[in-house]
Amino acid sequence: HTKITCGFRRARHTTDMERTPILQKALQKAGGISATARYLGLTRQAVAAWPDVPLKYLNQVSALSGISRKQLAPHLYAAIK
């Protein structure tokens, strides 16, 4: 779902409907997309494109939002019982 304009590819932005509910909650608790992006040293557009929390940023998003890593990425912990 990328749009080609004048030979450049535009990143597809993730809508609230496509974002996992736990990521939406984490972004809200962290002060929003812009605040999260500033904290991580990323652009607002990069964070807005996330459908879920990338593994690379899991610890930081957990610390910023107060939501556990297990809640943010349950698929990583599913096999661990």
Coordinates of N, CA and C in Angstrom, one line a residue:
H1 N 0.8 -1.2 0.0 CA 0.0 0.0 0.0 C 0.9 1.3 0.0
T2 N 1.8 1.3 -0.9 CA 2.6 2.6 -1.0 C 2.1 3.4 -2.2
K3 N 2.2 4.6 -2.1 CA 1.8 5.5 -3.1 C 3.0 6.1 -3.8
I4 N 3.0 6.0 -5.2 CA 4.2 6.5 -5.9 C 3.8 7.8 -6.5
T5 N 4.6 8.8 -6.1 CA 4.3 10.2 -6.6 C 5.6 10.8 -7.1
C6 N 5.7 11.2 -8.3 CA 6.9 11.7 -8.9 C 8.1 10.8 -8.6
G7 N 7.9 9.5 -8.7 CA 9.0 8.6 -8.5 C 9.4 8.3 -7.1
F8 N 8.8 9.0 -6.1 CA 9.1 8.7 -4.7 C 8.1 7.9 -4.1
R9 N 8.5 7.0 -3.2 CA 7.5 6.2 -2.5 C 7.2 6.8 -1.2
R10 N 5.9 6.9 -0.9 CA 5.5 7.5 0.4 C 5.1 6.3 1.3
A11 N 5.6 6.5 2.6 CA 5.3 5.4 3.6 C 3.8 5.5 3.8
R12 N 3.2 4.3 4.0 CA 1.8 4.2 4.3 C 1.6 4.4 5.8
H13 N 0.8 5.3 6.2 CA 0.5 5.6 7.6 C -0.5 4.7 8.1
T14 N -0.3 4.2 9.3 CA -1.2 3.3 10.0 C -2.3 4.1 10.7
T15 N -3.5 3.7 10.5 CA -4.6 4.4 11.1 C -4.9 3.8 12.5
D16 N -5.7 4.5 13.3 CA -6.0 3.9 14.6 C -6.7 2.6 14.5
M17 N -7.4 2.4 13.4 CA -8.1 1.1 13.2 C -7.1 -0.1 13.0
E18 N -6.0 0.3 12.4 CA -5.0 -0.8 12.1 C -4.0 -1.0 13.2
R19 N -3.9 0.0 14.1 CA -2.9 -0.1 15.2 C -3.5 -1.0 16.3
T20 N -2.7 -1.8 17.0 CA -3.2 -2.7 18.0 C -3.7 -1.8 19.2
P21 N -4.8 -2.3 19.8 CA -5.3 -1.5 20.9 C -4.3 -1.2 22.0
I22 N -3.4 -2.1 22.3 CA -2.4 -1.9 23.4 C -1.4 -0.9 22.9
L23 N -1.1 -0.8 21.6 CA -0.2 0.3 21.2 C -0.9 1.6 21.3
Q24 N -2.2 1.7 20.9 CA -2.9 2.9 21.1 C -2.9 3.4 22.5
K25 N -3.1 2.5 23.4 CA -3.1 2.8 24.9 C -1.7 3.3 25.3
A26 N -0.7 2.6 24.8 CA 0.7 3.0 25.2 C 1.0 4.4 24.7
L27 N 0.7 4.7 23.4 CA 0.9 6.0 22.9 C 0.2 7.1 23.6
Q28 N -1.0 6.8 24.0 CA -1.8 7.7 24.8 C -1.2 8.0 26.2
K29 N -0.8 6.9 26.9 CA -0.1 7.1 28.2 C 1.2 7.8 28.1
A30 N 1.9 7.6 26.9 CA 3.2 8.2 26.8 C 3.1 9.7 26.3
G31 N 1.9 10.2 26.1 CA 1.7 11.6 25.7 C 1.5 11.8 24.2
G32 N 1.2 10.7 23.5 CA 0.9 10.8 22.1 C 2.1 10.4 21.2
I33 N 1.8 10.4 19.9 CA 2.7 9.9 18.9 C 3.9 10.8 18.9
S34 N 3.7 12.2 18.9 CA 4.9 13.1 18.8 C 5.8 13.0 20.0
A35 N 5.2 12.8 21.2 CA 6.0 12.7 22.5 C 6.8 11.4 22.4
T36 N 6.2 10.3 22.0 CA 6.9 9.0 21.9 C 8.0 9.1 20.9
A37 N 7.8 9.8 19.7 CA 8.8 9.9 18.7 C 10.0 10.7 19.3
R38 N 9.7 11.8 19.9 CA 10.8 12.6 20.5 C 11.6 11.8 21.5
Y39 N 11.0 11.1 22.4 CA 11.6 10.3 23.4 C 12.5 9.2 22.7
L40 N 12.1 8.7 21.6 CA 12.8 7.6 20.9 C 13.8 8.1 19.9
G41 N 13.8 9.4 19.6 CA 14.7 10.0 18.6 C 14.2 9.7 17.2
L42 N 12.9 9.5 17.0 CA 12.4 9.1 15.7 C 11.5 10.3 15.2
T43 N 11.1 10.2 14.0 CA 10.2 11.1 13.4 C 8.8 10.7 13.9
R44 N 7.9 11.7 13.9 CA 6.5 11.4 14.2 C 5.9 10.4 13.2
Q45 N 6.3 10.6 11.9 CA 5.8 9.8 10.8 C 6.2 8.3 11.0
A46 N 7.4 8.1 11.5 CA 7.9 6.7 11.8 C 7.0 6.0 12.8
V47 N 6.8 6.7 13.9 CA 6.0 6.1 15.0 C 4.5 6.0 14.5
A48 N 4.0 6.9 13.8 CA 2.6 6.8 13.3 C 2.4 5.6 12.4
A49 N 3.5 5.1 11.8 CA 3.3 4.0 10.8 C 3.3 2.7 11.5
W50 N 3.6 2.6 12.8 CA 3.7 1.3 13.5 C 2.3 0.7 13.7
P51 N 2.1 -0.6 13.3 CA 0.9 -1.3 13.6 C 1.0 -1.9 15.0
D52 N 2.2 -2.1 15.5 CA 2.4 -2.6 16.8 C 3.8 -2.1 17.2
V53 N 4.3 -2.4 18.5 CA 5.5 -1.9 18.9 C 6.7 -2.7 18.3
P54 N 7.6 -2.1 17.6 CA 8.7 -2.9 17.1 C 9.6 -3.4 18.2
L55 N 10.1 -4.6 18.1 CA 10.9 -5.2 19.1 C 12.1 -4.3 19.6
K56 N 12.7 -3.6 18.6 CA 13.8 -2.7 18.9 C 13.4 -1.6 19.9
Y57 N 12.2 -1.2 20.0 CA 11.7 -0.1 20.9 C 10.9 -0.6 22.1
L58 N 10.8 -1.9 22.2 CA 9.8 -2.5 23.2 C 10.2 -2.0 24.6
N59 N 11.4 -2.1 25.0 CA 11.8 -1.7 26.4 C 11.5 -0.2 26.6
Q60 N 11.9 0.6 25.7 CA 11.7 2.0 25.8 C 10.2 2.4 25.9
V61 N 9.4 1.8 25.0 CA 8.0 2.1 25.0 C 7.3 1.6 26.3
S62 N 7.8 0.5 26.8 CA 7.3 0.0 28.1 C 7.6 1.0 29.2
A63 N 8.9 1.4 29.2 CA 9.3 2.4 30.3 C 8.5 3.7 30.2
L64 N 8.3 4.2 29.0 CA 7.7 5.5 28.8 C 6.2 5.4 29.1
S65 N 5.5 4.3 28.8 CA 4.1 4.2 28.9 C 3.7 3.6 30.3
G66 N 4.6 2.8 30.9 CA 4.2 2.1 32.1 C 3.5 0.8 31.9
I67 N 3.4 0.4 30.6 CA 2.7 -0.9 30.2 C 3.8 -1.9 30.1
S68 N 3.6 -3.1 30.6 CA 4.6 -4.1 30.6 C 5.0 -4.6 29.2
R69 N 6.2 -5.1 29.0 CA 6.6 -5.7 27.7 C 5.7 -6.8 27.3
K70 N 5.3 -7.6 28.3 CA 4.4 -8.8 28.0 C 3.1 -8.3 27.5
Q71 N 2.6 -7.2 28.0 CA 1.3 -6.7 27.5 C 1.5 -6.1 26.1
L72 N 2.6 -5.4 25.9 CA 2.8 -4.8 24.6 C 3.1 -5.8 23.5
A73 N 3.8 -6.9 23.8 CA 4.1 -7.9 22.8 C 3.8 -9.3 23.3
P74 N 2.6 -9.7 23.5 CA 2.3 -11.0 24.1 C 2.7 -12.1 23.2
H75 N 2.9 -11.9 21.9 CA 3.3 -13.0 21.0 C 4.8 -13.4 21.4
L76 N 5.5 -12.5 21.9 CA 6.9 -12.9 22.3 C 7.0 -13.8 23.5
Y77 N 5.9 -13.7 24.4 CA 5.9 -14.4 25.6 C 5.0 -15.6 25.6
A78 N 4.3 -15.8 24.5 CA 3.3 -16.9 24.4 C 3.9 -18.3 24.6
A79 N 5.1 -18.5 24.1 CA 5.7 -19.8 24.2 C 6.4 -20.0 25.6
I80 N 6.5 -19.0 26.4 CA 7.1 -19.0 27.7 C 6.0 -19.2 28.7
K81 N 6.0 -20.3 29.4 CA 5.0 -20.5 30.4 C 5.6 -20.9 31.7

